[in-house]
């Protein structure tokens, strides 16, 4: 049996990047302040010293330019890990991502692969107000040609990058700022993440809580509290938001017959909307209760802590929603 | 003229053939558009042929070429098969992009021809990134990126040039200044209209040349390519030219006077080059006649190939959204 190590989410991310750089000379990290500053969130701290400035490239504030350059570099035989400091700046390179990364393979009739990896931190929880608190996973998950993954656990924080770099197609990785200091125990040999599959994080028989990102630990905490009340919830980490692993959640719903969908993104046209639609289309007759979504309140995220917290689902909200579904 | 001494009769004939092939291929395309064989957008390069010809003749096969949505001529200059281009415009699966791209998205990876980009300026950072890959992999190929003066008003132009200069990567930016961004004249879109100065602002060696004169373009391009290859640094070559035809097939040309077009037609690069070759005894009337026959045959062959092409089965619609993984 493998040993467990205690690690923060930040350290796990860094370990993933470091392993990737050690494994393949063609891999390099480029992004704003990833080198001399040590990374805006200290994820890449120390890597410049270890790998040098050809492998850890600081770039100017030109998100469209350097993301586009990362895409171009990936067309020409190297393996860039492009860091967009936060998702909040990701609309600037959105043209590059949507019109180049996502289209080139198809538009060229299968000739051009775009094996670029683009990481960005996301989520709310640091009182950063409206312009720095976006949950735009659904915008990216809307686009065919992209693989969109979400890092909801420490294990994936370390293991996801390796799989992303092995993908022949562009991968967008969402990491979560508010989780950086969280500690957890993971096996020393946890290995790489299968980025084609969702993962059952907790097995249960009464209801399926389907979520991703920050929602994963919140749902697990809610499930723990619910178990004390005699409710056995299953928690599914979608992990890959495009293409969705629907087999995983359809199987779960077919077992539990109830579903609560949890995410921080605004509810209208979010990932849960799609999951809900697929359950209706493919598992409707398995349901004993209507599918319930618990998403972000539709408001630019405000600064004060109590209002920020009220903008996205909290553990108690998940707990209460489950109780309402099971004991109406 | 400067290049006279270097121009062998063989090369002179090849260049004239190429110019005429571009012209006649596009005249045929316009005809086929009115017959609704070619649909969508069709942007003709007629009048600007000296630019693509003059620049691409200076390249090696391993150099990367990136073009705009007005790129048929560049593909021909890159020796992409005329039949494969025509079939692409027909939307047939024998097209160089399997018919997935059409006129605006000509790709041929074997010829290192990377499109065919239809978001103005969107491919500039790709070229910078491909050049970055060449530098990292210690290859001696360069990347050449064609774009119009309209693109120089986009933010991405400035980001891509700054990055290329900052990183010192081997990319040749070729601005095809045809004076109109769709229907908006240069003077209405650029406060400072000498585009070459915009390159100088980023510390990039930049030069403007008469783009209606093949010999001048060749001389300038030979020097620029040599410099990019030997220094490993970017260069901006502005070719001042003119499009004789409308922007696309939907353009009534309300924004310019017919007399202006007629004035520019007097500077048509093709008769000019042909006259020069005759005068220098680099070609004979007999050869010209024989060339006409060859051109007619090549274009007919291309049209026949496109006509005989087949439609991709609807069942294949979603192929190439993601890479097809080899059977495991």
XYZ file of C-alpha atoms in Angstrom:
656
model
C 0.000 0.000 0.000
C 1.262 3.425 -0.904
C 2.153 6.032 1.660
C 0.163 9.207 2.205
C 1.699 12.685 2.160
C 0.203 15.889 3.444
C 0.291 18.550 0.774
C -1.374 21.868 -0.028
C -3.286 22.342 -3.276
C -0.593 24.883 -4.265
C 2.228 22.407 -3.634
C 0.359 19.744 -5.556
C -0.015 22.038 -8.578
C 3.642 22.941 -8.401
C 4.668 19.293 -8.152
C 2.671 18.613 -11.320
C 4.420 21.417 -13.207
C 7.833 20.403 -11.928
C 7.359 16.772 -12.914
C 6.250 17.849 -16.392
C 9.354 20.000 -16.830
C 11.611 17.193 -15.631
C 9.954 14.597 -17.872
C 10.142 16.376 -21.210
C 12.618 18.984 -22.467
C 10.032 20.329 -24.901
C 7.791 21.429 -22.030
C 8.010 25.033 -20.866
C 5.879 27.315 -18.706
C 4.947 30.771 -19.952
C 2.804 33.366 -18.252
C 2.632 36.691 -16.504
C 4.906 36.780 -13.448
C 5.518 33.025 -13.441
C 9.283 33.503 -13.089
C 10.869 36.355 -11.189
C 7.744 37.118 -9.174
C 7.301 33.414 -8.408
C 3.786 33.199 -9.819
C 0.922 35.502 -8.849
C -0.137 32.853 -6.329
C 3.349 31.442 -5.694
C 2.519 28.233 -7.569
C 5.687 28.428 -9.684
C 7.936 29.850 -6.952
C 11.487 28.553 -7.287
C 11.000 26.984 -10.717
C 12.876 29.784 -12.520
C 15.953 29.076 -10.443
C 15.691 25.364 -11.049
C 14.882 25.396 -14.778
C 16.127 28.739 -16.123
C 14.403 31.402 -18.147
C 14.008 29.406 -21.348
C 11.735 26.984 -19.521
C 10.035 29.442 -17.170
C 9.177 32.438 -19.353
C 7.840 35.677 -17.946
C 5.666 37.375 -20.552
C 4.325 40.904 -20.940
C 0.711 41.761 -20.249
C -0.618 40.625 -23.596
C -2.912 37.685 -22.994
C -4.099 37.395 -26.586
C -0.512 37.583 -27.815
C 1.114 35.026 -25.558
C -1.793 32.574 -25.610
C -1.721 32.819 -29.411
C 2.034 32.309 -29.359
C 1.551 29.258 -27.141
C -0.914 27.853 -29.660
C 1.526 28.560 -32.500
C 4.418 26.998 -30.599
C 2.368 23.866 -29.970
C 1.722 23.599 -33.732
C 5.452 23.571 -34.296
C 6.636 20.781 -32.027
C 7.102 22.114 -28.494
C 4.817 21.708 -25.468
C 3.872 24.988 -23.836
C 2.037 25.246 -20.549
C 0.468 28.674 -20.888
C -0.661 30.268 -17.655
C -3.351 32.922 -17.830
C -3.037 34.443 -14.377
C -6.749 34.254 -13.721
C -9.850 33.380 -15.690
C -10.875 37.005 -15.286
C -8.366 37.964 -17.982
C -9.324 35.084 -20.238
C -11.683 36.989 -22.489
C -8.661 38.789 -23.957
C -7.231 35.561 -25.444
C -10.700 34.077 -26.020
C -10.417 34.765 -29.759
C -7.179 32.794 -29.903
C -8.714 29.938 -27.939
C -12.069 29.799 -29.731
C -10.951 30.683 -33.258
C -7.517 29.086 -33.404
C -6.977 26.414 -30.757
C -10.473 24.973 -31.078
C -10.811 25.120 -34.864
C -7.482 24.315 -36.495
C -7.759 20.528 -36.376
C -11.221 20.457 -37.915
C -10.742 23.349 -40.326
C -7.572 21.785 -41.717
C -9.328 18.465 -42.266
C -7.394 16.745 -39.494
C -3.919 17.962 -40.456
C -3.022 20.251 -37.577
C -2.931 19.235 -33.938
C -2.903 21.905 -31.259
C -1.425 20.235 -28.168
C -1.396 23.388 -26.041
C -2.208 23.411 -22.329
C -3.713 26.586 -20.895
C -4.013 26.866 -17.115
C -5.957 29.530 -15.317
C -7.007 30.108 -11.751
C -10.687 30.662 -11.163
C -13.383 30.824 -8.573
C -14.412 33.190 -5.862
C -13.709 33.363 -2.166
C -11.061 36.031 -1.648
C -13.259 39.148 -1.584
C -11.896 40.310 -4.938
C -15.168 41.821 -6.174
C -16.898 41.583 -9.532
C -14.033 41.778 -12.014
C -11.835 39.237 -10.220
C -14.334 36.605 -9.139
C -15.503 34.966 -12.333
C -16.596 31.386 -12.836
C -16.408 31.149 -16.601
C -15.966 27.427 -16.964
C -19.266 27.255 -18.912
C -18.013 29.724 -21.548
C -15.138 27.409 -22.389
C -17.168 24.227 -21.979
C -19.455 25.536 -24.726
C -16.755 25.240 -27.396
C -16.246 22.014 -29.393
C -12.577 21.244 -29.989
C -11.484 22.141 -26.470
C -10.959 19.755 -23.608
C -12.000 21.609 -20.462
C -11.007 20.224 -17.086
C -11.486 21.376 -13.544
C -9.156 20.625 -10.645
C -11.419 19.826 -7.700
C -9.024 17.816 -5.538
C -5.385 17.702 -4.460
C -4.861 14.453 -6.294
C -5.953 16.055 -9.559
C -3.911 19.181 -8.806
C -0.843 17.010 -9.106
C -2.015 14.511 -11.708
C -3.984 16.499 -14.250
C -1.210 18.397 -15.989
C 0.596 15.224 -17.018
C -2.463 13.919 -18.855
C -3.186 17.340 -20.336
C 0.307 17.480 -21.837
C -0.194 14.058 -23.374
C -3.358 15.192 -25.130
C -3.023 15.898 -28.862
C -5.808 18.482 -28.486
C -5.965 21.784 -26.571
C -6.694 21.474 -22.855
C -7.981 24.279 -20.635
C -7.324 23.640 -16.945
C -9.222 25.496 -14.236
C -7.552 25.718 -10.844
C -9.064 27.393 -7.806
C -7.421 30.272 -5.953
C -9.394 29.813 -2.764
C -8.164 26.219 -2.437
C -4.433 26.981 -2.709
C -3.715 26.842 1.027
C -5.955 23.861 1.738
C -4.105 20.800 2.965
C -5.013 17.236 2.182
C -3.450 13.820 2.223
C -2.774 12.131 -1.082
C -0.934 8.922 -1.922
C 2.700 9.500 -2.896
C 2.084 7.509 -6.074
C -1.330 8.927 -6.989
C -0.265 9.078 -10.642
C -1.863 10.946 -13.491
C -5.528 11.831 -13.789
C -7.705 10.286 -16.472
C -8.999 13.467 -18.115
C -11.645 11.635 -20.079
C -13.544 10.486 -17.011
C -15.601 11.945 -14.196
C -14.968 10.431 -10.772
C -17.201 9.191 -8.020
C -15.659 10.855 -4.954
C -18.040 9.269 -2.471
C -20.384 6.398 -3.035
C -23.951 6.649 -1.789
C -27.402 5.362 -2.575
C -29.906 8.135 -1.783
C -28.987 11.031 -4.069
C -26.291 12.053 -6.577
C -24.611 15.379 -5.898
C -22.971 16.263 -9.214
C -20.399 19.042 -9.116
C -16.845 20.139 -10.018
C -14.092 22.479 -8.860
C -14.656 24.135 -5.499
C -17.937 22.259 -5.282
C -16.223 18.905 -4.764
C -14.954 19.397 -1.197
C -18.079 21.343 -0.287
C -20.269 18.486 -1.496
C -18.133 15.936 0.348
C -18.474 17.948 3.566
C -22.233 18.210 3.049
C -22.400 14.461 2.399
C -20.542 13.819 5.640
C -22.997 15.955 7.602
C -25.948 14.339 5.821
C -24.728 10.874 6.729
C -25.144 11.841 10.376
C -28.790 12.455 9.531
C -29.144 9.086 7.873
C -28.827 10.288 4.278
C -26.328 8.507 2.057
C -25.271 10.895 -0.716
C -23.089 10.017 -3.703
C -20.695 12.766 -4.805
C -19.592 12.990 -8.420
C -16.728 15.200 -9.531
C -17.393 15.902 -13.216
C -13.704 16.764 -13.597
C -13.923 17.078 -17.375
C -16.509 19.664 -18.384
C -16.033 19.022 -22.095
C -16.501 16.448 -23.405
C -18.746 15.444 -20.481
C -18.478 11.913 -19.136
C -22.227 11.415 -19.102
C -22.012 7.678 -18.589
C -20.716 8.332 -15.089
C -23.511 10.585 -13.888
C -26.278 8.741 -15.741
C -25.217 5.541 -14.019
C -25.198 7.280 -10.662
C -28.631 8.820 -11.153
C -29.966 5.463 -12.282
C -28.833 4.107 -8.932
C -29.907 6.949 -6.604
C -32.892 8.254 -8.629
C -32.283 11.819 -7.467
C -29.843 14.519 -8.505
C -28.602 17.804 -7.080
C -26.298 19.769 -9.405
C -23.903 22.168 -7.703
C -21.558 24.789 -9.149
C -20.470 28.385 -8.600
C -21.065 29.631 -12.147
C -24.198 31.658 -12.769
C -27.117 29.276 -13.149
C -28.365 30.368 -16.528
C -26.724 28.205 -19.195
C -24.074 26.760 -16.912
C -22.585 23.248 -16.823
C -25.437 22.048 -14.619
C -27.915 23.138 -17.304
C -26.267 20.695 -19.689
C -26.023 17.899 -17.121
C -29.682 18.413 -16.268
C -30.706 18.276 -19.924
C -28.814 15.035 -20.450
C -30.444 13.463 -17.403
C -33.859 14.468 -18.824
C -32.996 13.048 -22.224
C -31.373 9.838 -21.094
C -32.452 8.974 -17.548
C -35.820 10.663 -17.089
C -37.643 7.490 -16.125
C -35.040 6.724 -13.475
C -35.917 9.868 -11.533
C -37.998 9.852 -8.357
C -37.795 13.629 -7.961
C -37.128 16.635 -10.213
C -33.475 17.459 -10.822
C -32.434 20.444 -8.718
C -29.711 22.952 -9.611
C -27.800 24.963 -7.056
C -25.717 27.539 -8.904
C -24.310 31.028 -8.522
C -26.718 33.881 -7.841
C -26.942 35.989 -10.996
C -25.126 39.085 -9.840
C -21.686 40.616 -10.363
C -19.908 39.176 -7.331
C -19.831 41.802 -4.538
C -16.912 42.641 -2.261
C -18.235 42.202 1.336
C -17.628 38.697 2.655
C -21.196 37.968 3.721
C -22.540 38.975 0.286
C -19.786 37.118 -1.526
C -20.613 33.984 0.436
C -24.283 34.452 -0.346
C -23.491 34.532 -4.073
C -22.470 30.883 -4.387
C -23.656 27.607 -2.868
C -22.216 26.860 0.584
C -22.074 23.548 2.437
C -25.288 24.342 4.352
C -27.078 25.201 1.115
C -26.128 21.826 -0.339
C -27.188 20.069 2.847
C -30.539 21.868 2.943
C -31.221 21.283 -0.746
C -30.623 17.554 -0.331
C -32.927 17.363 2.679
C -35.624 19.237 0.785
C -35.419 16.783 -2.117
C -35.432 13.686 0.068
C -37.817 14.830 2.790
C -40.155 17.293 1.124
C 17.230 46.600 -61.750
C 18.971 45.013 -58.847
C 18.040 41.391 -59.295
C 18.670 41.288 -63.027
C 22.004 39.553 -62.718
C 20.677 36.809 -60.488
C 17.560 36.079 -62.506
C 18.165 33.059 -64.715
C 15.928 32.397 -67.690
C 14.609 29.288 -65.964
C 13.645 31.109 -62.808
C 12.183 34.017 -64.775
C 9.905 31.673 -66.641
C 8.842 29.909 -63.467
C 7.975 33.207 -61.787
C 5.967 34.489 -64.719
C 4.130 31.200 -64.912
C 3.314 31.453 -61.221
C 1.995 35.019 -61.536
C -0.190 34.040 -64.448
C -1.395 30.908 -62.728
C -2.507 32.970 -59.719
C -4.301 35.464 -61.962
C -6.032 32.936 -64.169
C -6.846 30.582 -61.327
C -8.662 33.393 -59.543
C -10.407 34.636 -62.673
C -11.662 31.091 -63.103
C -12.684 31.018 -59.434
C -14.756 34.184 -59.872
C -16.480 32.599 -62.857
C -17.164 29.440 -60.875
C -18.514 31.557 -58.042
C -21.115 33.106 -60.325
C -22.017 29.569 -61.395
C -22.439 28.754 -57.692
C -19.813 26.043 -57.799
C -17.882 27.988 -55.164
C -19.907 29.440 -52.290
C -19.327 31.296 -49.045
C -16.796 34.110 -49.101
C -14.352 34.397 -51.973
C -11.617 37.021 -51.673
C -9.526 37.594 -54.756
C -5.868 38.639 -54.703
C -5.862 39.968 -58.259
C -3.443 42.888 -58.513
C -1.373 41.843 -55.495
C 0.335 38.773 -56.976
C 3.841 40.218 -56.962
C 3.816 40.211 -53.159
C 3.137 36.508 -52.530
C 5.342 35.522 -55.468
C 8.228 37.774 -54.500
C 8.259 36.767 -50.856
C 7.619 33.038 -51.151
C 10.300 32.537 -53.826
C 12.798 33.589 -51.149
C 11.812 30.764 -48.783
C 12.960 27.215 -48.194
C 10.453 24.349 -48.145
C 10.879 23.936 -44.375
C 9.854 27.536 -43.631
C 6.359 28.067 -42.228
C 3.894 30.221 -44.160
C 0.749 31.693 -42.611
C -1.755 33.661 -44.648
C -5.056 35.460 -44.453
C -8.436 34.631 -45.964
C -7.095 36.039 -49.261
C -4.554 33.255 -49.641
C -5.142 31.242 -52.831
C -2.103 32.818 -54.460
C 0.137 32.134 -51.484
C -0.891 28.493 -51.523
C -0.123 28.279 -55.243
C 3.248 29.942 -54.700
C 3.892 27.348 -52.001
C 3.222 24.619 -54.607
C 0.007 23.467 -53.007
C -1.700 21.559 -55.796
C -4.097 23.759 -57.783
C -6.600 20.905 -58.015
C -6.563 20.421 -54.244
C -7.184 24.151 -53.753
C -10.016 24.200 -56.275
C -11.565 21.075 -54.741
C -11.327 22.794 -51.356
C -13.263 25.756 -52.712
C -15.877 23.353 -54.071
C -16.103 21.858 -50.567
C -15.116 18.413 -51.811
C -13.287 15.954 -49.580
C -10.415 15.781 -52.049
C -9.697 19.421 -51.130
C -6.504 20.256 -49.291
C -8.491 20.698 -46.052
C -10.970 17.897 -46.907
C -13.435 20.583 -47.876
C -13.823 21.627 -44.236
C -12.337 25.055 -44.714
C -13.205 26.420 -48.133
C -11.585 29.412 -49.796
C -10.557 31.088 -46.541
C -8.928 28.051 -44.942
C -6.391 26.477 -47.260
C -4.019 24.209 -45.299
C -1.258 21.897 -46.422
C 0.910 20.661 -43.596
C 3.334 18.888 -45.920
C 4.058 22.179 -47.629
C 4.276 23.942 -44.262
C 1.334 26.070 -45.332
C -0.666 26.950 -42.218
C -3.731 28.699 -43.611
C -5.970 30.473 -44.304
C -6.964 32.550 -41.177
C -10.158 34.582 -41.286
C -10.079 36.628 -38.093
C -8.087 39.711 -39.054
C -4.760 39.621 -37.205
C -5.589 36.371 -35.405
C -2.722 34.431 -36.971
C 0.053 36.901 -36.120
C 0.730 35.475 -32.653
C 0.657 31.961 -34.124
C 3.560 32.969 -36.362
C 5.436 34.416 -33.395
C 4.815 31.176 -31.497
C 5.923 28.962 -34.376
C 9.115 31.002 -34.599
C 9.567 30.605 -30.846
C 9.328 26.834 -31.331
C 11.990 26.988 -34.063
C 14.265 28.852 -31.682
C 13.670 26.421 -28.832
C 14.213 23.394 -31.061
C 17.286 25.043 -32.612
C 15.885 24.658 -36.127
C 16.956 27.081 -38.806
C 13.551 27.477 -40.436
C 11.726 30.789 -40.244
C 8.030 31.659 -40.104
C 6.457 34.093 -42.534
C 3.156 35.754 -41.793
C 1.133 37.662 -44.409
C -1.552 40.129 -43.298
C -3.206 43.302 -44.531
C -2.789 46.844 -43.293
C -6.215 46.453 -41.692
C -4.654 43.967 -39.259
C -2.116 46.573 -38.188
C -4.955 48.454 -36.486
C -5.757 45.423 -34.324
C -4.273 45.160 -30.846
C -3.012 41.661 -31.610
C -0.640 43.046 -34.288
C 1.092 45.099 -31.617
C 1.208 42.229 -29.133
C 2.591 39.786 -31.688
C 5.321 42.177 -32.869
C 6.327 43.125 -29.349
C 6.595 39.466 -28.324
C 8.583 38.551 -31.452
C 11.048 41.359 -30.825
C 11.275 40.727 -27.088
C 11.921 37.013 -27.611
C 14.143 37.527 -30.678
C 12.487 34.878 -32.807
C 12.853 34.282 -36.572
C 9.612 35.583 -38.024
C 9.064 37.712 -41.108
C 5.911 39.806 -40.939
C 4.715 40.782 -44.408
C 2.130 43.550 -44.496
C 0.206 43.548 -47.763
C -0.931 47.145 -47.707
C -3.637 47.268 -50.361
C -4.972 50.542 -48.963
C -8.397 49.243 -48.006
C -9.549 47.301 -44.954
C -12.670 45.977 -46.632
C -14.052 49.390 -47.630
C -12.235 51.624 -45.168
C -9.281 53.433 -46.651
C -5.922 53.504 -44.900
C -6.331 57.203 -44.122
C -9.561 56.491 -42.257
C -8.149 53.675 -40.165
C -4.573 54.630 -39.296
C -3.576 57.889 -37.630
C -0.010 57.148 -38.705
C -0.083 55.610 -42.129
C 3.474 54.433 -42.663
C 3.000 50.917 -41.363
C 6.754 50.215 -41.342
C 7.156 52.745 -38.537
C 4.931 50.609 -36.359
C 7.494 47.829 -36.647
C 10.327 50.202 -35.834
C 8.445 51.201 -32.676
C 9.024 47.643 -31.424
C 12.684 47.639 -32.328
C 12.050 45.541 -35.441
C 13.895 46.305 -38.650
C 11.225 47.379 -41.080
C 11.149 48.334 -44.708
C 8.517 49.377 -47.227
C 8.676 48.318 -50.867
C 6.696 48.852 -54.061
C 4.505 45.760 -54.001
C 3.489 46.186 -57.638
C 7.002 45.436 -58.846
C 8.018 41.801 -58.581
C 11.740 42.484 -58.891
C 11.648 45.019 -56.094
C 9.648 42.691 -53.868
C 12.107 39.869 -54.602
C 15.106 42.001 -53.736
C 13.525 43.213 -50.515
C 12.280 39.738 -49.584
C 15.626 38.056 -50.287
C 17.292 40.514 -47.958
C 14.602 40.258 -45.281
C 14.556 36.448 -45.311
C 18.329 36.257 -45.215
C 18.414 38.651 -42.293
C 15.716 36.816 -40.308
C 17.498 33.515 -40.900
C 20.955 34.741 -39.967
C 19.988 36.960 -37.036
C 17.111 34.853 -35.718
C 15.220 38.076 -35.186
C 11.956 39.449 -36.607
C 11.592 41.754 -39.609
C 8.636 43.702 -40.971
C 8.319 44.053 -44.728
C 5.530 46.352 -45.903
C 4.507 45.771 -49.509
C 2.470 48.649 -50.863
C 0.019 47.195 -53.304
C -3.552 47.375 -54.563
C -6.455 45.003 -54.998
C -8.059 45.399 -58.418
C -11.155 43.409 -57.565
C -13.791 43.947 -54.906
C -13.088 42.929 -51.291
C -15.246 39.841 -51.712
C -17.943 38.782 -54.127
C -20.523 40.773 -52.120
C -18.825 44.149 -52.431
C -20.335 46.879 -54.631
C -17.201 49.034 -54.195
C -19.008 52.181 -53.100
C -15.926 53.404 -51.269
C -13.576 54.074 -54.190
C -13.663 55.627 -57.641
C -13.371 53.490 -60.734
C -10.739 55.908 -62.010
C -8.562 55.118 -58.999
C -8.727 51.414 -59.812
C -7.913 52.112 -63.459
C -4.946 54.228 -62.423
C -3.553 51.351 -60.336
C -4.164 48.841 -63.110
C -1.558 50.691 -65.116
C 0.895 49.350 -62.568
C -0.292 45.749 -62.923
C 2.723 43.650 -61.869
C 2.165 40.918 -64.439
C 2.426 42.805 -67.776
C 5.228 44.778 -66.191
C 7.273 41.670 -65.399
C 6.459 40.072 -68.737
C 7.617 43.167 -70.600
C 10.817 43.182 -68.588
C 11.549 39.548 -69.381
C 10.994 40.087 -73.111
C 13.207 43.130 -73.084
C 15.981 41.261 -71.288
C 15.603 38.284 -73.611
C 14.830 36.083 -70.632
C 11.774 34.740 -72.397
C 10.587 34.453 -75.990
C 7.204 34.939 -77.616
C 7.201 31.249 -78.432
C 7.702 30.392 -74.784
C 4.895 32.755 -73.817
C 2.546 31.019 -76.202
C 3.531 27.647 -74.894
C 3.022 28.953 -71.354
C -0.549 30.000 -72.195
C -1.279 26.439 -73.232
C 0.214 24.974 -70.087
C -1.758 27.403 -67.922
C -4.994 26.565 -69.659
C -4.312 22.876 -69.180
C -3.376 23.213 -65.508
C -6.477 25.219 -64.677
C -8.727 22.867 -66.600
C -7.139 19.968 -64.775
C -7.811 21.690 -61.438
C -11.454 22.317 -62.314
C -11.888 18.764 -63.556
C -10.376 17.451 -60.345
C -12.773 19.554 -58.268
C -15.754 18.550 -60.401
C -14.878 14.892 -60.077
C -14.435 15.262 -56.337
C -16.816 13.685 -53.888
C -18.844 14.918 -50.931
C -17.852 13.761 -47.512
C -20.505 11.538 -45.930
C -22.680 13.325 -43.370
C -21.732 10.602 -40.933
C -18.236 12.071 -40.886
C -19.437 15.510 -39.804
C -17.968 15.351 -36.317
C -14.615 13.864 -37.275
C -11.581 16.017 -36.427
C -13.250 17.970 -33.642
C -10.893 15.927 -31.504
C -7.970 13.827 -32.625
C -8.664 10.295 -33.606
C -6.768 8.191 -31.162
C -4.938 5.244 -32.630
C -6.685 1.988 -31.818
C -5.176 0.614 -28.637
